[in-house]
Coordinates of C-alpha atoms (C1' of nucleotides) in Angstrom, one line a residue:
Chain P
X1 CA 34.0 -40.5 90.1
X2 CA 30.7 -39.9 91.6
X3 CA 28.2 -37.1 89.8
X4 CA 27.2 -36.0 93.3
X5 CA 30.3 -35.1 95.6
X6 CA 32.8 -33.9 93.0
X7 CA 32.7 -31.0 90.2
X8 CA 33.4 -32.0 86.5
X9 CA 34.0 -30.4 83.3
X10 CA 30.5 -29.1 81.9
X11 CA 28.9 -31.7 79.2
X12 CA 30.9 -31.0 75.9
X13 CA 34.1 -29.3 77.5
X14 CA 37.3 -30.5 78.6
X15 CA 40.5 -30.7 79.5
X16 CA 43.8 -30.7 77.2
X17 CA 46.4 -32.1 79.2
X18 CA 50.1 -31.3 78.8
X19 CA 50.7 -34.6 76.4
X20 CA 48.3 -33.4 73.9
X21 CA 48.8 -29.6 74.2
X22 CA 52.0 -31.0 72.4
X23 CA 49.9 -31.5 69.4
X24 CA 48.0 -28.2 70.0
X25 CA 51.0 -26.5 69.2
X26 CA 52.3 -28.2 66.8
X27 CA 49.3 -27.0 64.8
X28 CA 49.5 -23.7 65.8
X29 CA 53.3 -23.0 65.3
X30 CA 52.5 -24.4 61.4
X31 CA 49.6 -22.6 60.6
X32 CA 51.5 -19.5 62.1
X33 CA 54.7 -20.0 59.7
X34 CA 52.0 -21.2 56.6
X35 CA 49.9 -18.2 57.2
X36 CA 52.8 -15.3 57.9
X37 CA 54.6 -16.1 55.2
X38 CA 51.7 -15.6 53.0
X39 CA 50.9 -12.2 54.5
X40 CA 48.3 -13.1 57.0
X41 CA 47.9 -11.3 59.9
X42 CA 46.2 -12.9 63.2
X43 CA 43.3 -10.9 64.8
X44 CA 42.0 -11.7 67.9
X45 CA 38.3 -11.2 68.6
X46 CA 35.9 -11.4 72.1
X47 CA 34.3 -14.7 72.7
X48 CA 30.9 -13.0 73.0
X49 CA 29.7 -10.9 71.4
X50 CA 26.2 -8.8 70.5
X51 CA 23.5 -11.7 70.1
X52 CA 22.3 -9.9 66.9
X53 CA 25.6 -10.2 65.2
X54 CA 25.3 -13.7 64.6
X55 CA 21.3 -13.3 64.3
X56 CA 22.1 -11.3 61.4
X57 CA 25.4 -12.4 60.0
X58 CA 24.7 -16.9 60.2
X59 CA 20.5 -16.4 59.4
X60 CA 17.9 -16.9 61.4
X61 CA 16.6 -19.3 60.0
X62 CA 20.2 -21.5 60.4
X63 CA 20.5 -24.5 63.1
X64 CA 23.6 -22.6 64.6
X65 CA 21.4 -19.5 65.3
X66 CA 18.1 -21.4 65.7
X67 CA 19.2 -24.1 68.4
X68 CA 22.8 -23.8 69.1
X69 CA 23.6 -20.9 70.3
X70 CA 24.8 -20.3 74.1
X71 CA 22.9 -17.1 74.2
X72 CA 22.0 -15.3 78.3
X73 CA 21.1 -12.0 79.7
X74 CA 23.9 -10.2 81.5
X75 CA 23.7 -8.3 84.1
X76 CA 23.2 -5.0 81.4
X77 CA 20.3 -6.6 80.2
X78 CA 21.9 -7.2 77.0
X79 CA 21.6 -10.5 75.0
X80 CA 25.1 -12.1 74.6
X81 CA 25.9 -15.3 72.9
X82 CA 29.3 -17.5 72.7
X83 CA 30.6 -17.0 69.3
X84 CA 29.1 -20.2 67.5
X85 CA 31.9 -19.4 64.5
X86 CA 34.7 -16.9 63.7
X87 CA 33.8 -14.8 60.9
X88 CA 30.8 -13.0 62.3
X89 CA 33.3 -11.3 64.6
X90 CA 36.0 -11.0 62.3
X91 CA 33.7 -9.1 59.8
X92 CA 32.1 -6.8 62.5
X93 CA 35.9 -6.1 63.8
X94 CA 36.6 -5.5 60.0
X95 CA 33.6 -2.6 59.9
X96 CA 33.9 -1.4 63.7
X97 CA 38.1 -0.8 63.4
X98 CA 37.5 0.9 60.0
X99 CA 39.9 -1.6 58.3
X100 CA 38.4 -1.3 54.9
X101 CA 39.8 2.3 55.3
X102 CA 43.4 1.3 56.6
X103 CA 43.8 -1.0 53.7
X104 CA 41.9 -1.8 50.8
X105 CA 42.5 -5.6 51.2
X106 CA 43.1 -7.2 55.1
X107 CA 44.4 -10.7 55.0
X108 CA 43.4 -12.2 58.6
X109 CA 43.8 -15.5 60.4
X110 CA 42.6 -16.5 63.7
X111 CA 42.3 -19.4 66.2
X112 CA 40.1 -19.6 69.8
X113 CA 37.1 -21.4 70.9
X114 CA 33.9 -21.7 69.5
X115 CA 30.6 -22.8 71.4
X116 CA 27.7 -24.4 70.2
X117 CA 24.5 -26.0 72.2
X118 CA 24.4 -29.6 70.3
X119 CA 25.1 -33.1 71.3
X120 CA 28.1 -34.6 72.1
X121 CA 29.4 -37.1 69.8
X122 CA 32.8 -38.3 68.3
X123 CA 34.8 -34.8 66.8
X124 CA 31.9 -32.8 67.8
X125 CA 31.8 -30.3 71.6
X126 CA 30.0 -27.7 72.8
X127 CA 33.4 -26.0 73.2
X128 CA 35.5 -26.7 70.6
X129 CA 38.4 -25.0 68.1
X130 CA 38.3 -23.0 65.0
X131 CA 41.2 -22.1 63.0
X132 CA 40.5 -19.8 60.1
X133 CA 41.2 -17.0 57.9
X134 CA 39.6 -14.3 56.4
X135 CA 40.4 -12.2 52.9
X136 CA 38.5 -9.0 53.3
X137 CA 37.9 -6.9 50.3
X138 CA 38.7 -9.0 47.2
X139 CA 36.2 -10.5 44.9
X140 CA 39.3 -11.5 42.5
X141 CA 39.0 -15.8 42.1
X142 CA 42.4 -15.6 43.0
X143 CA 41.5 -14.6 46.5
X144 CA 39.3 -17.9 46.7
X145 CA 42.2 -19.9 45.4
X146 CA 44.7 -18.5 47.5
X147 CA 42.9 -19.4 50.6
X148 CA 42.0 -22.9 49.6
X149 CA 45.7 -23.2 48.8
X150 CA 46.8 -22.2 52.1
X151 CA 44.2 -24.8 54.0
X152 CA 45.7 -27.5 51.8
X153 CA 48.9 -26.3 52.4
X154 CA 48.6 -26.6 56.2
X155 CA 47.3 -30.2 56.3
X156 CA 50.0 -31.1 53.8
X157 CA 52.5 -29.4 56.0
X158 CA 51.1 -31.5 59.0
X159 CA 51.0 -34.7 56.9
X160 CA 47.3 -35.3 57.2
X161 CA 46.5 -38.1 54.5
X162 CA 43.1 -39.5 53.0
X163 CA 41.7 -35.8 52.7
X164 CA 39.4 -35.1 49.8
X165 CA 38.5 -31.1 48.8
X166 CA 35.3 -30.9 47.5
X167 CA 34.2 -27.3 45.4
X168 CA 30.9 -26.1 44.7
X169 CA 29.4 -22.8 43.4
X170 CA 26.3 -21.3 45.3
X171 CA 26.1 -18.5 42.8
X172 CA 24.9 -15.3 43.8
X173 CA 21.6 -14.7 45.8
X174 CA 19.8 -14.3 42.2
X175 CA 21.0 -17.2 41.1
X176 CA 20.0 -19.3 44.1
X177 CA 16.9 -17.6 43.8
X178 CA 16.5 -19.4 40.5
X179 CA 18.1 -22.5 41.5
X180 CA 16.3 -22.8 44.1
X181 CA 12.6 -22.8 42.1
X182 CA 13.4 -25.2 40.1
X183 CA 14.5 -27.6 42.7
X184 CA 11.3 -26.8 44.4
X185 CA 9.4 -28.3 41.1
X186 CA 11.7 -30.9 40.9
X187 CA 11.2 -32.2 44.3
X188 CA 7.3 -31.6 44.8
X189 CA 6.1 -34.8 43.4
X190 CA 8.3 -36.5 45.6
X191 CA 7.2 -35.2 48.6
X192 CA 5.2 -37.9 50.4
X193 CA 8.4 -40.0 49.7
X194 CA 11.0 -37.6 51.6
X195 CA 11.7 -38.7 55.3
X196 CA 10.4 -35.7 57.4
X197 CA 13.3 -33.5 58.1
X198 CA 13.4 -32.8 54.2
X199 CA 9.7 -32.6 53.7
X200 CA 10.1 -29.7 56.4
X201 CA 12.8 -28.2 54.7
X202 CA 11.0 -28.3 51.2
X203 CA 9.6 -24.9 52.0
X204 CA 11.7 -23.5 54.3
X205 CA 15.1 -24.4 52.9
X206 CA 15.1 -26.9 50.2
X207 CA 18.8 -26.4 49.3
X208 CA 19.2 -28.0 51.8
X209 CA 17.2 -31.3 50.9
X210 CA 20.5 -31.8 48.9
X211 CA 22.8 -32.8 51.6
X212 CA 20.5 -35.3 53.5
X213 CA 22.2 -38.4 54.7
X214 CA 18.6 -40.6 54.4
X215 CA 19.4 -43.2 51.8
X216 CA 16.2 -42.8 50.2
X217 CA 16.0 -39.2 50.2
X218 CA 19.2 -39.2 48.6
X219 CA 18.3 -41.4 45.9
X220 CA 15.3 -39.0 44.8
X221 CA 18.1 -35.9 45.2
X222 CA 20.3 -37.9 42.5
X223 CA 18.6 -37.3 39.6
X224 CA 17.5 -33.6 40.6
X225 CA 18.6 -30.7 38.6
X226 CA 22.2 -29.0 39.5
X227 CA 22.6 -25.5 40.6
X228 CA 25.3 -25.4 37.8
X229 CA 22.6 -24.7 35.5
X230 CA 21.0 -21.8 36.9
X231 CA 24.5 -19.8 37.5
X232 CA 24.4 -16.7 35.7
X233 CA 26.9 -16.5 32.5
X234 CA 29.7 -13.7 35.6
X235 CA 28.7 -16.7 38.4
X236 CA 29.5 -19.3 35.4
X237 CA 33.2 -18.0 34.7
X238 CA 34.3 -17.2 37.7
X239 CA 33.3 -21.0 39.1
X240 CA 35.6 -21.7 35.6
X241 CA 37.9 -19.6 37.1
X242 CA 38.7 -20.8 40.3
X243 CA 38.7 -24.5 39.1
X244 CA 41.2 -23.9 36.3
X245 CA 43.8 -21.9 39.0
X246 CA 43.0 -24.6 41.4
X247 CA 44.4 -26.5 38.5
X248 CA 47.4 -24.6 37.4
X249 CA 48.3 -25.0 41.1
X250 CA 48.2 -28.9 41.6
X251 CA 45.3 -28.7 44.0
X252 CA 43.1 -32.0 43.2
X253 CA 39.9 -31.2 43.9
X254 CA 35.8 -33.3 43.6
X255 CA 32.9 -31.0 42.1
X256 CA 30.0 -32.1 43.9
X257 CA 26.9 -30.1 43.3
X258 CA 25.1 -31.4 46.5
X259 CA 27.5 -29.1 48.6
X260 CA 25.6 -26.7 50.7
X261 CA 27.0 -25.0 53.7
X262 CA 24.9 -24.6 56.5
X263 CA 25.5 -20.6 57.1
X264 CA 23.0 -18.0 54.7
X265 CA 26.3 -15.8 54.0
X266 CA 28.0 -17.8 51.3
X267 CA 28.2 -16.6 47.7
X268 CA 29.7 -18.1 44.8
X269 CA 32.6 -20.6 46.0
X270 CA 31.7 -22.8 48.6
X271 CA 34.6 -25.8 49.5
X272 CA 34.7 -28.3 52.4
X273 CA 37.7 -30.7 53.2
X274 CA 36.4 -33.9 54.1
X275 CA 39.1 -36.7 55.8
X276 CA 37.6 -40.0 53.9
X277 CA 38.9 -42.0 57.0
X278 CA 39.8 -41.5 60.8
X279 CA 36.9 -39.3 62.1
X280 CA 33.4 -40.8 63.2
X281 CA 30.2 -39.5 61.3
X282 CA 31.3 -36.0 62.0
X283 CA 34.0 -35.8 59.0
X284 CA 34.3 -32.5 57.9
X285 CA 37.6 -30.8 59.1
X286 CA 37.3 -27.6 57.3
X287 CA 35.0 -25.7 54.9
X288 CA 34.1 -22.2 53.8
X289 CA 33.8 -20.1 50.9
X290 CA 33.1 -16.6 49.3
X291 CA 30.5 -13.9 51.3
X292 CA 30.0 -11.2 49.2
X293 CA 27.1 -9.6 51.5
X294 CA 27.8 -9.9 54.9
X295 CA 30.3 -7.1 55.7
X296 CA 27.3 -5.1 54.0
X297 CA 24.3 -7.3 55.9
X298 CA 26.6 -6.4 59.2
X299 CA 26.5 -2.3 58.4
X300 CA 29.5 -1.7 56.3
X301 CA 30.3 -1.0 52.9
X302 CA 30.1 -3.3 49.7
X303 CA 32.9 -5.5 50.4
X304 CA 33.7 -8.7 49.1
X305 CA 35.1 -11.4 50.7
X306 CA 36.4 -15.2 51.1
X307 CA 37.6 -17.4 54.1
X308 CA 37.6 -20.9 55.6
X309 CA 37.5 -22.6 59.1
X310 CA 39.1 -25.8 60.4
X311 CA 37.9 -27.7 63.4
X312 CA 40.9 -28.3 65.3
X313 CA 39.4 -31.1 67.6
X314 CA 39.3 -33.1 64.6
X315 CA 42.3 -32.1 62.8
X316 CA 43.8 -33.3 66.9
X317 CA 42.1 -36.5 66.1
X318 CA 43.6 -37.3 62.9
X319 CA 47.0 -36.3 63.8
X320 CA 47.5 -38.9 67.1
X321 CA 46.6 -40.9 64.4
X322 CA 49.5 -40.7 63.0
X323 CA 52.1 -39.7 64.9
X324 CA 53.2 -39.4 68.5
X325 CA 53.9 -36.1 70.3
X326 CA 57.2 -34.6 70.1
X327 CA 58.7 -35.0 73.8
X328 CA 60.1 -31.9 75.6
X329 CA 63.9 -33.0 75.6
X330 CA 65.5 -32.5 79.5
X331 CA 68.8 -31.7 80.2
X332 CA 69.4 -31.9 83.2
X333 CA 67.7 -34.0 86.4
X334 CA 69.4 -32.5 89.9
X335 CA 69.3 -34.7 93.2
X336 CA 70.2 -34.0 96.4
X337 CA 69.9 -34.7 99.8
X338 CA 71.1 -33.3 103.2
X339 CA 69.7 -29.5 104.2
X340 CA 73.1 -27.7 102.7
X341 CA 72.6 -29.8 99.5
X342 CA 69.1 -29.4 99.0
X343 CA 69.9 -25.5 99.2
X344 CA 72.6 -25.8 96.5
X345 CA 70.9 -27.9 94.3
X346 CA 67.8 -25.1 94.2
X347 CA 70.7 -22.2 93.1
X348 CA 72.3 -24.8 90.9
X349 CA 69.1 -25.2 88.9
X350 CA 68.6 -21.9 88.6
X351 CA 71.9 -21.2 87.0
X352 CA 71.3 -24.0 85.0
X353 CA 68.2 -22.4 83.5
X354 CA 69.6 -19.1 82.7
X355 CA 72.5 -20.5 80.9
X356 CA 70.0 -22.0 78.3
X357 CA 69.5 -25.8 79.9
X358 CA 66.2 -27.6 80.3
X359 CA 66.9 -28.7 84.4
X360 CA 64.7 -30.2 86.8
X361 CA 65.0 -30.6 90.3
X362 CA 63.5 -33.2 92.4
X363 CA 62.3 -32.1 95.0
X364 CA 61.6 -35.4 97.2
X365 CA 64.1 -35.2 100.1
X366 CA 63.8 -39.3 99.5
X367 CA 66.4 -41.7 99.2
X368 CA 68.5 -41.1 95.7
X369 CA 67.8 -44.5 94.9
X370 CA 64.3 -43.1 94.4
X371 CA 65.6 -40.1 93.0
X372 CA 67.5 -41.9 90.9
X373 CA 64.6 -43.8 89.4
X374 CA 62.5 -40.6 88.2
X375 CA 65.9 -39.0 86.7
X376 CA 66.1 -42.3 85.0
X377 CA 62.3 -41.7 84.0
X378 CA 62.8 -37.6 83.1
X379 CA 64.9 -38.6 80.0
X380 CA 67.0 -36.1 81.1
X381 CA 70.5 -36.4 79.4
X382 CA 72.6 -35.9 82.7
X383 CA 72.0 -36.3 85.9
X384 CA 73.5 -33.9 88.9
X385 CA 74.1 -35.2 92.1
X386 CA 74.9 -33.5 95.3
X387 CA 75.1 -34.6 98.6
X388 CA 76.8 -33.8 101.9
X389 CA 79.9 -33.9 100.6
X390 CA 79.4 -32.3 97.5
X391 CA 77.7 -30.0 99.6
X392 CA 80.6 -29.3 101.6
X393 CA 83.3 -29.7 99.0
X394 CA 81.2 -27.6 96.3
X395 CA 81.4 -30.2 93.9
X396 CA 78.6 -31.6 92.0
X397 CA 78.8 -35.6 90.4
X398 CA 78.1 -35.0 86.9
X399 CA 76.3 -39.0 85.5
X400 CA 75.3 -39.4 81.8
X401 CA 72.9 -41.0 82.2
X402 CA 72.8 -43.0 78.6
X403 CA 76.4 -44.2 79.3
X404 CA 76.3 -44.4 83.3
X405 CA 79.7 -42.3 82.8
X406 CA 80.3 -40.2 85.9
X407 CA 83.0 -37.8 87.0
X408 CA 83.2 -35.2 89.7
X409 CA 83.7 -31.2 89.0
X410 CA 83.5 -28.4 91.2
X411 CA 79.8 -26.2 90.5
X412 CA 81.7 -22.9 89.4
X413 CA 83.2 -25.3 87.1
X414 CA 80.3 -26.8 85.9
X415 CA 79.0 -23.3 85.2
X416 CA 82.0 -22.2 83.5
X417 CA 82.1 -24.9 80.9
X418 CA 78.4 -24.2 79.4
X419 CA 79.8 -24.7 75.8
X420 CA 82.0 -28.1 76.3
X421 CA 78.5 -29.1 78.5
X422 CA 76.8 -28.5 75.9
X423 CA 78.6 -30.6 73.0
X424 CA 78.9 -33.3 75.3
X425 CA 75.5 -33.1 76.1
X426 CA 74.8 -33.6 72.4
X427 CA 77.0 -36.6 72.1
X428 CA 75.5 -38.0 74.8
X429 CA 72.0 -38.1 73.6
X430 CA 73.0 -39.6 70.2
X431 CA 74.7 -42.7 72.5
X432 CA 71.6 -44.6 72.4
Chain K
rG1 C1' 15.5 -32.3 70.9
rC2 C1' 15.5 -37.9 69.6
rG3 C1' 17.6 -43.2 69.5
rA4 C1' 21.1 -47.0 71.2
rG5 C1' 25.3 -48.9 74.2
rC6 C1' 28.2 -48.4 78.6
rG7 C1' 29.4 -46.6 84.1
rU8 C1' 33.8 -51.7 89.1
rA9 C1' 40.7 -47.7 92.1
rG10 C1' 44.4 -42.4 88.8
rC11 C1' 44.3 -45.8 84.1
rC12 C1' 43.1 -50.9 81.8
rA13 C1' 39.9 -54.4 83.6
rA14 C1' 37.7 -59.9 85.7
rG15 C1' 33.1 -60.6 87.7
rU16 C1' 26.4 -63.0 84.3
rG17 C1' 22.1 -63.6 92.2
rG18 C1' 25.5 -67.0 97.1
rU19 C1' 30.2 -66.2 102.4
rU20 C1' 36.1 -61.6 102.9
rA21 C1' 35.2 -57.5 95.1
rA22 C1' 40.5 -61.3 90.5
rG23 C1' 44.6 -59.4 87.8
rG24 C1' 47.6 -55.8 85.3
rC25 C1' 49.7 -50.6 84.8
rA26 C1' 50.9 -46.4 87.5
rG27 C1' 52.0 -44.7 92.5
rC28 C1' 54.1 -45.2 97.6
rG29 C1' 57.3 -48.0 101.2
rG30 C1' 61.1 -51.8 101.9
rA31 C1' 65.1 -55.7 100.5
rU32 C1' 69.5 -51.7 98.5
rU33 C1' 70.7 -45.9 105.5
rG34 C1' 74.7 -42.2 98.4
rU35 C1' 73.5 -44.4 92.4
rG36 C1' 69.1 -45.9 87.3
rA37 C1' 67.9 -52.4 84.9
rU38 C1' 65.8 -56.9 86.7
rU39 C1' 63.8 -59.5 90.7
rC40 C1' 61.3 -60.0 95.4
rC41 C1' 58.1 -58.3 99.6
rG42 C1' 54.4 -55.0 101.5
rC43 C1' 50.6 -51.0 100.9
rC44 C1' 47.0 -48.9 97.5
rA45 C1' 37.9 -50.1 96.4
rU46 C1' 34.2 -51.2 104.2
rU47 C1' 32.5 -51.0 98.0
rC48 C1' 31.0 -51.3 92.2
rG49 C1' 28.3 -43.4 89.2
rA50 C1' 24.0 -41.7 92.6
rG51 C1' 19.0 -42.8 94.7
rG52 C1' 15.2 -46.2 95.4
rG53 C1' 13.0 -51.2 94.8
rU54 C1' 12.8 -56.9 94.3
rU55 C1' 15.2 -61.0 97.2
rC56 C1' 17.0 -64.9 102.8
rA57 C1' 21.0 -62.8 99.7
rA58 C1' 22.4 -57.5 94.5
rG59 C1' 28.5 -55.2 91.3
rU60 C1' 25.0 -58.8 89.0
rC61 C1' 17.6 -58.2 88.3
rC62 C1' 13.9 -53.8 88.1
rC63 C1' 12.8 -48.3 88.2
rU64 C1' 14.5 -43.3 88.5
rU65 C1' 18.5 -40.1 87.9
rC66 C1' 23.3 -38.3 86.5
rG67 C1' 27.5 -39.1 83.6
rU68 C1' 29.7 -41.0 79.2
rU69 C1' 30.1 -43.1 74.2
rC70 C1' 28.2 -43.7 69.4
rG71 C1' 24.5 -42.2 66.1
rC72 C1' 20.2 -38.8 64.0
rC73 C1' 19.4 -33.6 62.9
rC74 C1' 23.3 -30.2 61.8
rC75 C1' 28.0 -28.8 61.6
rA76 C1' 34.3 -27.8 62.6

RNA sequence: GCGAGCGUAGCCAAGUGGUUAAGGCAGCGGAUUGUGAUUCCGCCAUUCGAGGGUUCAAGUCCCUUCGUUCGCCCCA
């Protein structure tokens, strides 16, 4: 294809084609079943929204907000950006639709598109898809457990192996504050011997410093102190908390204190669900965590809160994996040929359809030897045949096409005997 | 934003300076004018992402550019 004479997908979108939108929904239907049953209900928010929303709700001072963000003028003058994440939206839906006041607790999930400005590379898009949920209004441990349980319910439900949860506790701004001192301390001596990026970060965001993929940056981060010791006695239990219901429920989990999320809002519990094979050096297929103060940061009340996102891209990846699609199962495949035929086979469709079978017609007008070939190719179970003198005898040739058994019927016959049709339909497809 | 690899048909590709660019899959037509497999035959790239240069000669070497892949940063 040549870059000049012919339009393309934009650098970092593209295309899901009807063999993989199988997989799409395969993920969808299970996260809608998972998620319903435990009382979730799906909101839907805009795809752009108010620049300063995610200014305010991510941090300024975040990559996703500093360098990511698909951010233009409109025609209004106003500042719009592509939602670079779900929550933001969520939580200013939350305070904008007064839900805190319809409910003192909102359970919410949500799937759609997400942008971000970055590099292409294997699991990672400028466009690409979040799945998450949301528990507004619940500072309760068992709100943190229950979504964690859920995400690890869903990937168990999909059969997703090789995946590894890992927990942290970010403690509460105060305790960061401390936290985050120390490390400073801790880390200054070593400063001529951290590779750029974290010597940058050292004042700016040395949390940060923790997560580094240098080798030997991670060696001097090894031996640094943990935020575990700098939780306050509250941040303390409820960490306890939330790792002994993890517990009760079977949910195997690693403690790693170098977990840092890359968003300011998180308090408290912060969990990412890394697959330990079958994605490139982009491996994180889900994370999230407790934000106590963004519904507050965003303009509404005190409100606590807890919630997760998956990228589906990369949940996509790992599944075709593993399995192949599901196929659509056909019923029916109708030929025909000759004018009166043709005209037949379109109503006989048709009928076909409303009484509950899966029919295609071909539509060639070439020789049924051809035709036959693509039914043969459909997978369709039978095959319907009419030509001129089916046409003019309105008959139709009904061929299984596993067996090559064929037999002759009249159509209002054919349409009369949906329910025999239908068990012999059945037997047919377990011939094979 | 930075680094590296790769761009030959719808897809997978051979080709490593010498006349007309292998092969396979898919597709289309025919042998088979109303019956699916197999087989056989034919068709399917005036051109190698684009532009420029070196050379008697460029898919092949050089430059630019675009795309793509993987990685860094960071994240889903």
């Amino acid at each position: 294809m040549t870059a000049t004479d012919s339009l393309n997908a934009i650098k970092g979108t593209r295309d899901i084609l009807p063999e993989e939108v199988a997989y799409w929904q395969w993920i969808e239907q299970a996260a809608r079943q998972i998620f319903s049953r435990a009382a979730y209900r799906e909101i839907r928010t805009p795809i752009f929204e108010q620049t300063e929303l995610f200014a305010r709700g991510i941090g300024e001072a975040t990559d996703v907000v500093g360098k990511e963000m698909y951010t233009f003028i409109d025609k209004g003058d106003r500042s719009v950006t592509l939602r670079p994440e779900g929550t933001a939206g969520v939580v200013r839906a939350y305070i904008e639709n007064g839900l805190h006041v319809k409910g003192s607790l909102q359970r919410l999930w949500y799937l759609g598109p997400m942008f971000r400005y970055e590099n292409v590379q294997a699991g990672r898009q400028r466009q690409f898809h979040q799945l998450g949920m949301e528990v507004l209004g619940s500072a309760d441990p068992r709100a943190d457990v229950e979504v964690i349980a859920l995400a690890v319910d869903l990937l168990n439900d999909l059969g997703l192996p090789n995946l590894r949860l890992d927990l942290n506790s970010v403690g509460t701004p105060e305790d960061r504050l401390r936290y985050r001192a120390a490390l400073v301390d801790y880390l200054t001596p070593y400063q001529a011997e951290l590779d750029p990026d974290s010597q940058n970060r050292l004042s700016r965001n040395p949390m940060r410093i923790l997560d580094s993929k240098i080798a030997a940056t991670q060696k001097i981060v090894e031996a640094a102190p943990k935020i575990w010791s700098y939780l306050a006695p509250d941040s303390q239990q409820r960490f306890e908390r939330v790792q002994q219901q993890l517990t009760d429920l079977g949910i195997a989990y690693s403690l790693n204190p170098r977990l840092v999320r890359g968003l300011d809002y998180y308090t408290h519990t912060a969990f990412e669900i890394i697959a330990e094979t079958g994605l490139g050096a982009q491996n994180a297929v889900g994370g999230g965590g407790r934000y106590d103060g963004l519904v507050s940061e965003l303009g509404g009340p005190e409100t606590a809160a807890v919630g997760w996102a998956m990228g589906l891209e990369r949940l996509l990846l790992l599944l075709q994996q593993l399995k192949s699609a599901p196929a659509s199962p056909l019923d029916f495949y109708i030929v025909s040929r000759s004018p009166a035929a043709e005209a037949q086979a379109l109503r006989l469709a048709q009928a076909l359809r409303h009484a509950g079978f899966a029919t295609e017609l071909d539509l060639s007008a070439s020789a049924f030897g051809k035709q036959f070939k693509r039914a043969d190719r459909s997978g369709a179970a039978g095959c319907l045949i009419l030509g001129e003198a089916e046409a003019e005898a309105g008959t139709v040739q009904l061929k299984w096409l596993a067996s090559g058994e064929q037999e002759a019927l009249s159509q209002t016959d054919l349409l009369n005997q949906v329910e025999t049709l239908r068990q012999r339909m059945q037997r047919s497809l377990e011939l094979p």
